[in-house]
Short mmCIF file of C-alpha atoms in Angstrom, two decimals:
data_model
loop_
_atom_site.label_atom_id
_atom_site.label_comp_id
_atom_site.label_asym_id
_atom_site.label_seq_id
_atom_site.Cartn_x
_atom_site.Cartn_y
_atom_site.Cartn_z
CA UNK H 1 -3.58 -6.97 -14.36
CA UNK H 2 -7.07 -5.39 -14.20
CA UNK H 3 -7.71 -5.45 -10.35
CA UNK H 4 -11.16 -4.29 -9.19
CA UNK H 5 -11.51 -1.91 -6.53
CA UNK H 6 -11.90 -4.97 -3.89
CA UNK H 7 -8.40 -6.24 -5.11
CA UNK H 8 -7.04 -2.90 -4.62
CA UNK H 9 -8.23 -2.82 -1.28
CA UNK H 10 -6.65 -5.82 0.02
CA UNK H 11 -3.41 -5.18 -1.69
CA UNK H 12 -3.36 -1.68 0.01
CA UNK H 13 -4.46 -3.44 3.24
CA UNK H 14 -1.80 -5.91 3.38
CA UNK H 15 0.75 -3.36 2.47
CA UNK H 16 -0.10 -1.15 5.42
CA UNK H 17 -0.48 -4.05 7.67
CA UNK H 18 3.02 -5.24 7.00
CA UNK H 19 4.24 -1.57 7.75
CA UNK H 20 2.74 -2.02 11.17
CA UNK H 21 3.45 -5.69 12.01
CA UNK H 22 5.93 -8.41 10.82
CA UNK H 23 3.34 -11.19 10.23
CA UNK H 24 0.15 -10.35 8.45
CA UNK H 25 -2.63 -13.07 8.91
CA UNK H 26 -5.81 -13.57 7.05
CA UNK H 27 -7.76 -12.84 10.08
CA UNK H 28 -5.70 -9.66 10.34
CA UNK H 29 -6.98 -8.65 6.99
CA UNK H 30 -10.61 -9.63 7.59
CA UNK H 31 -10.45 -7.41 10.75
CA UNK H 32 -9.23 -4.33 9.16
CA UNK H 33 -11.57 -4.48 6.13
CA UNK H 34 -14.27 -5.78 8.07
CA UNK H 35 -14.96 -8.89 6.01
CA UNK H 36 -15.41 -12.55 7.02
CA UNK H 37 -12.38 -14.88 7.00
CA UNK H 38 -14.19 -16.87 4.40
CA UNK H 39 -14.34 -13.91 2.00
CA UNK H 40 -10.83 -12.97 2.63
CA UNK H 41 -9.68 -16.59 1.93
CA UNK H 42 -11.33 -16.45 -1.42
CA UNK H 43 -9.61 -13.17 -2.34
CA UNK H 44 -6.25 -14.22 -1.17
CA UNK H 45 -6.77 -17.59 -3.52
CA UNK H 46 -7.39 -15.01 -6.27
CA UNK H 47 -4.51 -12.64 -5.46
CA UNK H 48 -2.18 -15.77 -5.32
CA UNK H 49 -3.39 -17.04 -8.63
CA UNK H 50 -2.68 -13.54 -10.30
CA UNK H 51 0.56 -13.88 -8.66
CA UNK H 52 0.16 -10.82 -6.34
CA UNK H 53 0.38 -12.44 -2.90
CA UNK H 54 1.87 -15.63 -1.32
CA UNK H 55 1.18 -17.29 1.96
CA UNK H 56 4.18 -18.78 3.94
CA UNK H 57 3.29 -20.23 7.35
CA UNK H 58 0.04 -18.12 8.00
CA UNK H 59 1.95 -15.01 6.58
CA UNK H 60 0.28 -13.16 3.80
CA UNK H 61 3.06 -11.53 1.81
CA UNK H 62 3.06 -9.35 -1.29
CA UNK H 63 5.08 -10.60 -4.45
CA UNK H 64 7.04 -8.17 -6.10
CA UNK H 65 4.22 -7.51 -8.53
CA UNK H 66 1.89 -7.42 -5.53
CA UNK H 67 4.29 -4.70 -3.88
CA UNK H 68 4.62 -2.68 -7.00
CA UNK H 69 0.66 -2.56 -7.18
CA UNK H 70 0.10 -2.07 -3.70
CA UNK H 71 2.51 0.87 -3.60
CA UNK H 72 1.03 2.42 -6.59
CA UNK H 73 -2.52 2.09 -4.92
CA UNK H 74 -1.11 3.69 -1.74
CA UNK H 75 0.69 6.50 -3.63
CA UNK H 76 -2.71 7.46 -5.32
CA UNK H 77 -4.60 7.23 -1.74
CA UNK H 78 -1.88 9.39 -0.05
CA UNK H 79 -1.97 12.02 -2.77
CA UNK H 80 -5.60 12.47 -3.00
CA UNK H 81 -5.67 12.50 0.87
CA UNK H 82 -2.94 15.01 1.01
CA UNK H 83 -4.79 17.34 -1.39
CA UNK H 84 -8.01 16.96 0.51
CA UNK H 85 -6.49 17.46 3.90
CA UNK H 86 -3.57 19.87 3.37
CA UNK H 87 -4.43 21.81 0.39
CA UNK H 88 -8.59 22.06 0.65
CA UNK H 89 -8.52 21.59 4.38
CA UNK H 90 -11.08 18.95 4.36
CA UNK H 91 -11.48 17.20 7.88
CA UNK H 92 -9.23 14.21 8.03
CA UNK H 93 -11.93 11.41 8.30
CA UNK H 94 -13.83 12.82 5.38
CA UNK H 95 -10.59 13.25 3.27
CA UNK H 96 -9.71 9.64 4.20
CA UNK H 97 -13.19 8.27 3.20
CA UNK H 98 -13.12 10.17 -0.03
CA UNK H 99 -9.59 9.49 -0.86
CA UNK H 100 -10.27 5.78 -0.32
CA UNK H 101 -13.11 5.91 -3.20
CA UNK H 102 -11.21 8.39 -5.44
CA UNK H 103 -8.03 6.15 -5.68
CA UNK H 104 -9.65 3.84 -7.69
CA UNK H 105 -10.64 5.94 -10.52
CA UNK H 106 -8.16 8.82 -10.84
CA UNK H 107 -6.22 8.87 -13.82
CA UNK H 108 -2.39 9.06 -13.83
CA UNK H 109 -2.73 12.66 -15.60
CA UNK H 110 -4.68 14.02 -12.74
CA UNK H 111 -2.61 12.11 -10.09
CA UNK H 112 0.66 13.61 -11.66
CA UNK H 113 -1.22 17.26 -11.72
CA UNK H 114 -2.11 16.82 -8.10
CA UNK H 115 1.57 15.88 -7.21
CA UNK H 116 2.78 18.71 -8.75
CA UNK H 117 0.54 21.21 -7.38
CA UNK H 118 1.16 19.81 -3.93
CA UNK H 119 4.79 20.02 -4.53
CA UNK H 120 4.47 23.71 -6.03
CA UNK H 121 2.24 24.84 -3.08
CA UNK H 122 4.77 23.36 -0.36
CA UNK H 123 2.40 20.73 0.88
CA UNK H 124 3.92 17.92 -0.86
CA UNK H 125 7.54 16.35 -1.05
CA UNK H 126 8.66 15.05 -4.44
CA UNK H 127 10.30 12.07 -2.75
CA UNK H 128 6.85 10.81 -1.40
CA UNK H 129 5.78 10.07 -5.14
CA UNK H 130 6.61 7.27 -7.18
CA UNK H 131 5.27 9.16 -10.40
CA UNK H 132 8.53 10.14 -12.46
CA UNK H 133 7.08 13.32 -14.00
CA UNK H 134 6.53 15.03 -10.55
CA UNK H 135 9.87 16.77 -10.62
CA UNK H 136 9.60 18.05 -14.00
#
């Protein structure tokens, strides 16, 4: 499954919206991402075709595969954000913007190294990370 940046952003947004509310509609996704409802509809069809989302009674839900992918994307974002904001003391708005771009290109090796550094320096909690190698 080779998601592009846009698909990853959709999955992360659906993931976060479901943490905030029980029902996620396409209009909620459009508002969060700043896209038209037509654009969201097209992407949701693609994500559904790829087995990442399902739409039931206007509720956009992540499938098991979609949830796994979205969790990984959010983990990458959170790790980078924590590193930038807590470790480097970058202002929160800039850290969020930068982490949102970097999450798409960071390698697993660099992600793990950042997680280990955050844990070692006391600014990260190993239970926050999915990566198996953080506790090494």
